[in-house]
CSV table of C-alpha atoms and ligand atoms in Angstrom, one decimal:
chain,number,residue,atom,x,y,z
X,187,MET,CA,6.0,21.1,12.6
X,188,THR,CA,5.9,20.1,8.9
X,189,SER,CA,2.5,20.0,7.3
X,190,PHE,CA,2.8,16.3,7.1
X,191,ALA,CA,3.3,16.0,10.9
X,192,ARG,CA,0.3,18.2,11.4
X,193,LEU,CA,-1.8,15.9,9.1
X,194,LEU,CA,-0.6,12.9,10.9
X,195,THR,CA,-1.4,14.2,14.3
X,196,LEU,CA,-4.9,15.2,13.0
X,197,LEU,CA,-5.4,11.8,11.5
X,198,VAL,CA,-4.5,9.9,14.7
X,199,LEU,CA,-6.7,12.3,16.7
X,200,LEU,CA,-9.6,12.1,14.4
X,201,LEU,CA,-9.7,8.3,13.8
X,202,ALA,CA,-9.5,7.3,17.4
X,203,SER,CA,-7.7,7.7,20.7
X,204,LEU,CA,-5.0,5.0,20.7
X,205,PRO,CA,-5.3,3.2,24.1
X,206,GLY,CA,-1.6,2.4,24.3
X,207,LEU,CA,-0.2,-0.1,21.9
X,208,ALA,CA,-1.0,-3.2,23.9
X,209,ALA,CA,-4.7,-3.3,23.0
X,210,ALA,CA,-7.2,-3.6,25.7
X,211,PRO,CA,-9.2,-6.8,25.5
X,212,PRO,CA,-12.0,-6.2,22.9
X,213,ALA,CA,-15.5,-5.9,24.1
X,214,GLY,CA,-16.7,-8.4,21.5
X,215,LYS,CA,-18.0,-5.9,19.1
X,216,PRO,CA,-17.2,-7.1,15.6
X,217,LEU,CA,-14.6,-5.9,13.2
X,218,THR,CA,-15.6,-6.8,9.6
X,219,VAL,CA,-13.6,-7.0,6.4
X,220,TYR,CA,-15.4,-7.3,3.1
X,221,PHE,CA,-13.3,-8.6,0.3
X,222,PHE,CA,-15.4,-7.5,-2.6
X,223,ASP,CA,-15.9,-9.5,-5.8
X,224,VAL,CA,-14.4,-7.0,-8.2
X,225,GLY,CA,-13.1,-9.4,-10.8
X,226,GLN,CA,-9.4,-9.1,-11.6
X,227,GLY,CA,-8.3,-6.5,-9.0
X,228,ASP,CA,-8.5,-5.7,-5.3
X,229,ALA,CA,-11.0,-3.9,-3.2
X,230,ALA,CA,-11.6,-4.5,0.5
X,231,LEU,CA,-13.6,-2.5,3.1
X,232,VAL,CA,-12.8,-2.5,6.8
X,233,VAL,CA,-15.5,-1.6,9.3
X,234,SER,CA,-14.0,-1.2,12.7
X,235,PRO,CA,-15.8,-2.1,16.0
X,236,THR,CA,-16.8,1.6,16.4
X,237,GLY,CA,-17.9,1.9,12.8
X,238,LYS,CA,-14.8,3.6,11.3
X,239,THR,CA,-14.4,2.7,7.7
X,240,VAL,CA,-11.3,2.1,5.6
X,241,LEU,CA,-11.4,1.2,1.9
X,242,ILE,CA,-8.3,-0.5,0.7
X,243,ASP,CA,-8.1,-0.3,-3.1
X,244,GLY,CA,-10.9,0.3,-5.5
X,245,GLY,CA,-10.9,-2.6,-8.0
X,246,PRO,CA,-10.6,-2.4,-11.8
X,247,PRO,CA,-12.7,0.0,-13.9
X,248,GLU,CA,-15.1,-2.8,-14.9
X,249,ALA,CA,-16.2,-3.2,-11.3
X,250,ARG,CA,-16.9,0.5,-10.5
X,251,GLU,CA,-20.7,0.2,-10.5
X,252,HIS,CA,-20.6,-2.9,-8.4
X,253,LEU,CA,-18.2,-1.4,-5.9
X,254,ALA,CA,-20.2,1.8,-5.6
X,255,ARG,CA,-23.4,-0.2,-5.0
X,256,ARG,CA,-21.8,-2.3,-2.3
X,257,LEU,CA,-20.4,0.8,-0.6
X,258,ARG,CA,-23.7,2.6,-0.7
X,259,ALA,CA,-25.2,-0.4,1.0
X,260,LEU,CA,-22.6,-0.7,3.7
X,261,VAL,CA,-21.3,2.9,4.4
X,262,LYS,CA,-23.6,5.6,5.7
X,263,GLU,CA,-21.0,8.4,6.1
X,264,PRO,CA,-18.0,9.4,4.1
X,265,LEU,CA,-15.2,6.8,4.4
X,266,ASP,CA,-12.8,7.6,7.2
X,267,LEU,CA,-9.8,6.6,5.1
X,268,VAL,CA,-9.1,5.4,1.6
X,269,ILE,CA,-5.9,3.6,0.9
X,270,LEU,CA,-4.6,3.0,-2.6
X,271,THR,CA,-1.9,0.3,-2.1
X,272,HIS,CA,-0.2,1.3,-5.4
X,273,PRO,CA,-1.1,3.1,-8.6
X,274,HIS,CA,-2.1,0.2,-10.9
X,275,LEU,CA,-5.4,0.3,-12.7
X,276,ASP,CA,-6.8,-3.0,-11.2
X,277,HIS,CA,-6.5,-1.3,-7.8
X,278,LEU,CA,-7.6,2.3,-8.6
X,279,GLY,CA,-10.1,1.8,-11.5
X,280,GLY,CA,-13.3,2.1,-9.4
X,281,LEU,CA,-12.1,4.6,-6.8
X,282,THR,CA,-13.4,7.8,-8.4
X,283,GLN,CA,-16.9,6.2,-8.6
X,284,ALA,CA,-16.6,5.0,-5.0
X,285,LEU,CA,-15.6,8.5,-3.8
X,286,LYS,CA,-18.6,9.9,-5.8
X,287,ALA,CA,-20.9,7.4,-4.2
X,288,VAL,CA,-20.0,7.8,-0.5
X,289,GLY,CA,-17.2,10.3,-0.2
X,290,ALA,CA,-14.0,10.1,1.9
X,291,LYS,CA,-12.3,12.2,4.5
X,292,ARG,CA,-8.7,11.0,3.9
X,293,PHE,CA,-6.7,9.5,1.2
X,294,MET,CA,-3.4,7.7,1.5
X,295,ASP,CA,-1.2,6.2,-1.2
X,296,PRO,CA,2.5,5.3,-1.3
X,297,GLY,CA,3.4,8.6,-3.2
X,298,PHE,CA,5.2,6.5,-5.8
X,299,ASP,CA,5.1,8.6,-8.9
X,300,HIS,CA,3.5,6.7,-11.8
X,301,PRO,CA,3.1,8.2,-15.2
X,302,SER,CA,-0.4,6.9,-16.1
X,303,ASP,CA,-3.4,9.1,-17.0
X,304,ALA,CA,-5.7,7.1,-14.8
X,305,TYR,CA,-3.5,7.7,-11.7
X,306,LYS,CA,-3.1,11.4,-12.5
X,307,GLU,CA,-6.9,11.8,-13.0
X,308,LEU,CA,-7.6,10.0,-9.7
X,309,LEU,CA,-5.1,12.3,-7.9
X,310,ASP,CA,-6.7,15.4,-9.4
X,311,PHE,CA,-10.2,14.1,-8.4
X,312,VAL,CA,-8.9,13.3,-4.9
X,313,GLY,CA,-7.2,16.6,-4.6
X,314,GLY,CA,-10.5,18.4,-5.2
X,315,THR,CA,-12.8,16.3,-3.1
X,316,VAL,CA,-11.0,14.6,-0.2
X,317,GLY,CA,-10.0,16.8,2.7
X,318,GLN,CA,-6.6,15.2,3.5
X,319,VAL,CA,-4.2,13.5,1.2
X,320,MET,CA,-1.2,11.9,2.7
X,321,ASN,CA,1.7,9.3,2.2
X,322,PRO,CA,2.4,6.8,4.9
X,323,GLU,CA,5.5,8.5,6.3
X,324,PRO,CA,6.8,7.2,9.6
X,325,ASN,CA,6.4,9.8,12.4
X,326,PRO,CA,9.3,12.2,11.9
X,327,LYS,CA,9.7,12.5,15.7
X,328,ALA,CA,10.0,8.7,16.1
X,329,PRO,CA,11.4,7.4,12.8
X,330,GLN,CA,12.2,3.9,14.1
X,331,THR,CA,8.5,3.2,14.8
X,332,LEU,CA,5.7,2.1,12.6
X,333,LEU,CA,2.9,4.4,11.6
X,334,THR,CA,-0.2,3.2,13.5
X,335,ILE,CA,-3.8,4.4,13.0
X,336,GLY,CA,-6.3,3.8,15.7
X,337,LEU,CA,-9.7,2.6,14.6
X,338,GLY,CA,-11.4,2.3,18.0
X,339,GLU,CA,-11.9,-0.4,20.7
X,340,GLY,CA,-8.2,-1.3,20.4
X,341,ALA,CA,-8.4,-2.1,16.7
X,342,SER,CA,-5.6,-0.5,14.7
X,343,LEU,CA,-4.0,-0.4,11.3
X,344,THR,CA,-0.2,-0.4,11.2
X,345,VAL,CA,1.7,0.5,8.0
X,346,LEU,CA,4.7,-1.8,7.4
X,347,TRP,CA,5.8,-0.5,3.9
X,348,PRO,CA,6.8,1.9,2.3
X,349,ARG,CA,8.9,4.0,4.8
X,350,VAL,CA,9.9,7.0,2.7
X,351,PRO,CA,11.7,9.2,3.7
X,352,GLN,CA,13.3,7.0,6.3
X,353,GLU,CA,14.1,4.5,3.6
X,354,PRO,CA,14.0,4.9,-0.2
X,355,PHE,CA,11.4,3.1,-2.3
X,356,LEU,CA,12.6,-0.3,-3.5
X,357,ASP,CA,13.9,0.0,-7.1
X,358,ASN,CA,15.1,-2.3,-9.9
X,359,THR,CA,12.6,-4.9,-8.7
X,360,ARG,CA,10.2,-7.1,-10.8
X,361,SER,CA,7.8,-4.2,-10.7
X,362,ASP,CA,8.7,-1.1,-8.7
X,363,PRO,CA,5.0,0.1,-8.4
X,364,ASN,CA,4.0,-3.3,-7.0
X,365,SER,CA,7.1,-3.6,-4.8
X,366,ASN,CA,6.2,-0.3,-3.1
X,367,SER,CA,2.6,-1.3,-2.4
X,368,ILE,CA,1.3,-0.2,1.0
X,369,VAL,CA,1.5,-3.2,3.2
X,370,ALA,CA,-0.6,-2.9,6.4
X,371,LYS,CA,-1.5,-5.1,9.4
X,372,LEU,CA,-4.9,-4.6,10.9
X,373,THR,CA,-5.0,-5.9,14.5
X,374,TYR,CA,-7.9,-6.5,16.8
X,375,GLY,CA,-7.5,-8.5,20.1
X,376,THR,CA,-5.7,-11.8,19.1
X,377,THR,CA,-6.8,-11.6,15.5
X,378,ALA,CA,-5.1,-9.8,12.6
X,379,PHE,CA,-5.4,-9.2,8.9
X,380,LEU,CA,-2.4,-8.6,6.6
X,381,PHE,CA,-3.0,-6.5,3.5
X,382,THR,CA,-0.2,-6.8,1.0
X,383,GLY,CA,-1.4,-5.1,-2.2
X,384,ASP,CA,0.7,-6.4,-5.1
X,385,ALA,CA,3.9,-6.7,-3.0
X,386,GLU,CA,6.7,-8.5,-4.7
X,387,PRO,CA,9.3,-11.0,-3.3
X,388,GLU,CA,11.7,-8.0,-2.9
X,389,THR,CA,9.2,-6.4,-0.6
X,390,GLU,CA,8.7,-9.5,1.4
X,391,ALA,CA,12.5,-10.0,1.7
X,392,ALA,CA,13.1,-6.4,2.8
X,393,LEU,CA,10.3,-6.6,5.4
X,394,LEU,CA,11.5,-10.0,6.8
X,395,GLN,CA,14.8,-8.3,7.8
X,396,LYS,CA,12.9,-6.0,10.1
X,397,ARG,CA,11.8,-6.6,13.7
X,398,ILE,CA,8.1,-6.9,13.0
X,399,ASP,CA,5.5,-9.4,14.2
X,400,PHE,CA,3.9,-10.5,10.9
X,401,SER,CA,1.6,-13.1,12.3
X,402,SER,CA,-1.9,-12.7,11.0
X,403,THR,CA,-5.1,-14.7,11.1
X,404,VAL,CA,-6.1,-13.7,7.6
X,405,LEU,CA,-3.8,-12.9,4.7
X,406,LYS,CA,-4.9,-10.9,1.7
X,407,VAL,CA,-2.6,-12.7,-0.7
X,408,ALA,CA,-0.2,-10.5,-2.6
X,409,HIS,CA,-0.6,-9.9,-6.3
X,410,HIS,CA,-3.7,-12.0,-6.9
X,411,GLY,CA,-1.8,-15.2,-6.2
X,412,GLY,CA,1.0,-14.4,-8.7
X,413,ARG,CA,3.8,-17.0,-8.7
X,414,HIS,CA,6.6,-14.8,-7.4
X,415,SER,CA,5.0,-13.2,-4.4
X,416,SER,CA,4.0,-15.2,-1.2
X,417,THR,CA,7.4,-16.7,-0.7
X,418,ALA,CA,7.6,-19.7,1.7
X,419,ALA,CA,9.7,-17.6,4.1
X,420,PHE,CA,7.1,-14.8,4.2
X,421,LEU,CA,4.2,-17.2,4.6
X,422,ALA,CA,6.0,-18.9,7.5
X,423,ALA,CA,6.4,-15.6,9.2
X,424,VAL,CA,2.7,-14.6,8.6
X,425,ASN,CA,1.4,-18.1,9.5
X,426,PRO,CA,-2.1,-17.3,8.2
X,427,LYS,CA,-5.1,-19.5,9.1
X,428,ALA,CA,-7.1,-18.2,6.1
X,429,ALA,CA,-6.0,-16.5,2.9
X,430,VAL,CA,-8.1,-14.5,0.5
X,431,ILE,CA,-7.1,-14.2,-3.2
X,432,SER,CA,-8.8,-11.4,-5.1
X,433,CYS,CA,-8.9,-12.3,-8.8
X,434,GLY,CA,-11.2,-12.6,-11.8
X,435,ALA,CA,-12.6,-15.8,-13.2
X,436,GLY,CA,-10.6,-16.9,-16.2
X,437,ASN,CA,-8.3,-13.9,-16.0
X,438,ASP,CA,-5.5,-13.4,-18.6
X,439,TYR,CA,-2.7,-13.7,-16.0
X,440,GLY,CA,-3.3,-17.2,-14.8
X,441,HIS,CA,-4.0,-15.9,-11.3
X,442,PRO,CA,-3.9,-17.5,-8.9
X,443,THR,CA,-0.9,-19.6,-9.8
X,444,LEU,CA,-0.5,-23.2,-8.8
X,445,GLU,CA,2.8,-22.3,-7.2
X,446,ALA,CA,1.3,-19.7,-4.9
X,447,LEU,CA,-1.7,-22.0,-4.0
X,448,GLU,CA,0.8,-24.8,-3.1
X,449,ARG,CA,2.8,-22.6,-0.8
X,450,LEU,CA,-0.4,-21.4,0.9
X,451,GLU,CA,-1.4,-25.0,1.4
X,452,VAL,CA,2.0,-25.9,2.9
X,453,ALA,CA,1.6,-22.9,5.2
X,454,GLY,CA,-1.7,-24.3,6.4
X,455,ALA,CA,-3.9,-21.5,5.2
X,456,HIS,CA,-7.5,-22.2,4.1
X,457,VAL,CA,-7.8,-20.4,0.7
X,458,PHE,CA,-10.8,-18.3,-0.3
X,459,ARG,CA,-11.0,-16.9,-3.9
X,460,THR,CA,-13.3,-14.2,-5.0
X,461,ASP,CA,-13.4,-15.8,-8.5
X,462,GLN,CA,-15.0,-18.9,-7.1
X,463,ASP,CA,-16.4,-17.8,-3.7
X,464,GLY,CA,-17.7,-14.4,-4.7
X,465,GLU,CA,-17.5,-11.7,-2.0
X,466,VAL,CA,-15.7,-13.0,1.1
X,467,VAL,CA,-16.7,-11.5,4.4
X,468,ALA,CA,-14.4,-12.0,7.5
X,469,VAL,CA,-15.8,-11.1,10.9
X,470,SER,CA,-13.5,-10.9,13.9
X,471,ASP,CA,-14.8,-10.8,17.5
X,472,GLY,CA,-11.3,-10.1,18.7
X,473,THR,CA,-10.6,-13.8,19.4
X,474,THR,CA,-11.7,-15.8,16.3
X,475,VAL,CA,-12.5,-14.9,12.7
X,476,THR,CA,-15.5,-16.2,10.9
X,477,VAL,CA,-14.9,-16.2,7.1
X,478,ARG,CA,-18.1,-16.4,5.0
X,479,PRO,CA,-17.8,-16.9,1.2
X,480,GLU,CA,-20.8,-15.5,-0.7
X,481,ARG,CA,-21.3,-18.7,-2.6
X,482,GLY,CA,-20.1,-22.3,-2.5
X,483,ALA,CA,-18.2,-23.3,0.6
X,484,ALA,CA,-19.6,-23.2,4.2
X,485,PRO,CA,-18.4,-20.5,6.6
X,486,ARG,CA,-15.2,-21.3,8.5
X,487,VAL,CA,-14.3,-20.2,12.0
X,488,VAL,CA,-10.5,-19.8,12.6
X,489,PRO,CA,-8.7,-19.0,15.9
X,490,GLY,CA,-7.0,-15.6,16.0
X,491,GLY,CA,-3.6,-17.0,16.9
X,492,VAL,CA,-2.0,-13.6,17.2
X,493,LYS,CA,-0.2,-12.3,20.3
X,494,PRO,CA,-1.7,-9.0,21.3
X,495,GLY,CA,0.8,-6.2,21.6
X,496,PRO,CA,2.9,-3.9,19.4
X,497,VAL,CA,3.5,-5.0,15.7
X,498,ALA,CA,7.0,-3.5,15.9
X,499,LEU,CA,9.2,-5.9,18.0
X,500,GLY,CA,12.1,-3.3,18.3
X,501,PRO,CA,13.4,-0.3,16.5
X,502,ILE,CA,12.6,-0.4,12.8
X,503,VAL,CA,15.8,0.4,10.9
X,504,PRO,CA,16.4,0.7,7.2
X,505,THR,CA,17.0,-2.6,5.5
X,506,PRO,CA,20.4,-2.8,3.9
X,507,GLN,CA,19.8,-2.6,0.1
X,508,ARG,CA,21.4,-5.2,-2.1
X,509,SER,CA,24.0,-3.8,-4.4
X,510,ARG,CA,22.3,-2.5,-7.6
X,511,ALA,CA,25.5,-1.5,-9.4
X,512,SER,CA,25.3,-4.5,-11.7
X,513,THR,CA,21.7,-4.0,-12.6
X,514,ARG,CA,22.1,-0.3,-13.6
X,515,GLY,CA,23.2,0.5,-17.1
X,516,GLY,CA,26.9,1.2,-17.3
X,517,GLY,CA,27.7,-0.7,-14.2
X,518,THR,CA,28.8,2.3,-12.1
X,519,THR,CA,27.7,3.0,-8.6
X,520,PRO,CA,25.4,6.0,-8.5
X,521,PRO,CA,27.0,9.1,-7.0
X,522,GLU,CA,26.5,9.7,-3.3
X,523,ARG,CA,24.0,12.4,-2.5
X,524,PRO,CA,25.0,14.9,0.2
X,525,ALA,CA,22.4,16.4,2.4
X,526,ASP,CA,22.1,19.6,0.4
X,527,GLY,CA,20.8,17.7,-2.6
X,528,THR,CA,23.7,18.4,-5.0
X,529,LEU,CA,25.4,15.4,-6.7
X,530,THR,CA,29.1,14.9,-6.4
X,531,ASP,CA,31.3,13.0,-8.7
X,532,ALA,CA,33.7,10.2,-7.6
X,533,ARG,CA,36.3,12.8,-6.4
X,534,GLY,CA,33.7,14.6,-4.4
X,535,GLY,CA,33.4,17.6,-6.7
X,536,ALA,CA,30.0,19.2,-7.4
X,537,VAL,CA,28.3,18.0,-10.5
X,538,GLU,CA,25.6,20.2,-12.1
X,539,GLN,CA,22.3,18.5,-11.3
X,540,ARG,CA,19.3,19.1,-13.6
X,541,PHE,CA,15.7,18.3,-12.9
X,542,VAL,CA,13.1,16.8,-15.2
X,543,SER,CA,9.3,16.8,-15.3
X,544,LEU,CA,7.1,14.6,-17.5
X,545,LYS,CA,4.4,16.0,-19.6
X,546,GLY,CA,1.1,16.4,-17.7
X,547,SER,CA,2.8,15.7,-14.3
X,548,LYS,CA,2.7,18.1,-11.4
X,549,VAL,CA,6.0,16.9,-10.0
X,550,PHE,CA,9.6,17.0,-11.0
X,551,HIS,CA,12.4,14.4,-10.6
X,552,ARG,CA,16.1,14.2,-10.3
X,553,GLU,CA,17.5,13.7,-13.8
X,554,ASP,CA,18.7,10.2,-12.8
X,555,CYS,CA,15.4,9.1,-11.3
X,556,ALA,CA,14.3,5.6,-12.3
X,557,THR,CA,10.8,6.8,-12.9
X,558,LEU,CA,12.0,8.9,-15.8
X,559,LYS,CA,13.8,5.9,-17.4
X,560,ARG,CA,10.5,4.0,-17.5
X,561,SER,CA,8.5,6.7,-19.1
X,562,LYS,CA,8.4,7.7,-22.8
X,563,SER,CA,6.4,10.9,-22.1
X,564,GLU,CA,7.7,14.2,-23.3
X,565,ARG,CA,9.8,16.0,-20.7
X,566,THR,CA,10.7,19.4,-19.5
X,567,VAL,CA,14.3,19.9,-18.2
X,568,TYR,CA,15.0,22.5,-15.5
X,569,PRO,CA,18.6,23.8,-15.1
X,570,SER,CA,18.2,24.2,-11.3
X,571,ARG,CA,16.0,23.0,-8.5
X,572,SER,CA,14.7,26.5,-7.9
X,573,ALA,CA,13.6,26.8,-11.5
X,574,ALA,CA,11.7,23.5,-11.2
X,575,MET,CA,10.1,24.6,-7.9
X,576,ARG,CA,8.6,27.6,-9.6
X,577,GLU,CA,6.4,25.3,-11.7
X,578,ARG,CA,6.2,21.9,-10.0
X,579,ARG,CA,6.5,20.1,-6.7
X,580,PRO,CA,9.2,17.6,-5.8
X,581,ALA,CA,8.3,13.9,-6.7
X,582,GLU,CA,7.9,11.5,-3.8
X,583,ASP,CA,10.1,8.8,-5.3
X,584,CYS,CA,13.4,10.6,-5.7
X,585,HIS,CA,12.9,13.5,-3.3
X,586,PRO,CA,14.7,16.1,-5.5
F,856,ZN,ZN1,-3.0,-5.9,-8.9
F,857,ZN,ZN1,0.0,-4.0,-9.4
């Protein structure tokens, strides 16, 4: 058993017993999601019917005091799970303070290597303070299923993306860190919440090709209501009754955009915005969701509208990747990679592969990894994998 499989088993055991995937009818105990008012960024807390807590993102640095205060008020024990959807500052800036305030038992992020000091510092802090650190890998014994984490009373959180190592991270997208955000569906009875991080249209398109039930009562709108995400096709599949946009008043990005707001309106979703409504609290009784904005509008009760049952509607197979040859410099197809990790040239002969590490990073990459191309940091080149392994560990994006 790999150490990851062990971790996964432990996680599922510790968080809850999964009472089969067709959830038992909920006993009416509430499941609550707090969408915190953290300005331009994301931070949401899930409190399950049995009191399990999951923090999804930690807002921007400016909101760290506010987030820590809210968590101290709402969480009495260390968080059961912290999910960082992706390594951008508006999602991780308040996490260290949050962890100092209430602690956490487990931490999950996409494992997408990102050369920023803030992300490296967070990983160092998490490594020293949180018991388990993991990436959302599908169960190696059932790679065509979705990773599902039980939260008690039939509530569960299912990770839809990313699916490394079954599928590579999306690359050459508008923003690869955004595109590989953890996308997760929280289900309880006939209600569901979809968390999308800063997913891009490429993420939505890749997911739509999979046999997944996306339908959700409440959608945490991708990328703060940016114009490219929340495509009409994706919104049609999710069919949200309510949508929450987490953004700062008068932010520099023009979030939320008119385009995204219009598509949400066409999709029939009632939109809540943290910049106008303050904190938005959504309470599910397993049948309906009551959404309460902190200020302004009146609470709104929406029907769950989600079929209970598994989120995966069949085997989850890798999405065929669009051809990227034309978007890569030089216009050549990257060489195929045989199982042993060596590269071969067009005639199948072995090519010497070197490995590269960025200054200050604990990981090493394949020399052709896209992460390296984006970074201007100083680099160390290793002539062989074994030489690199002596000093660093393999990066999660290119799996050298
Ligand atoms: Zn963001
Ligand atoms: Zn982002």
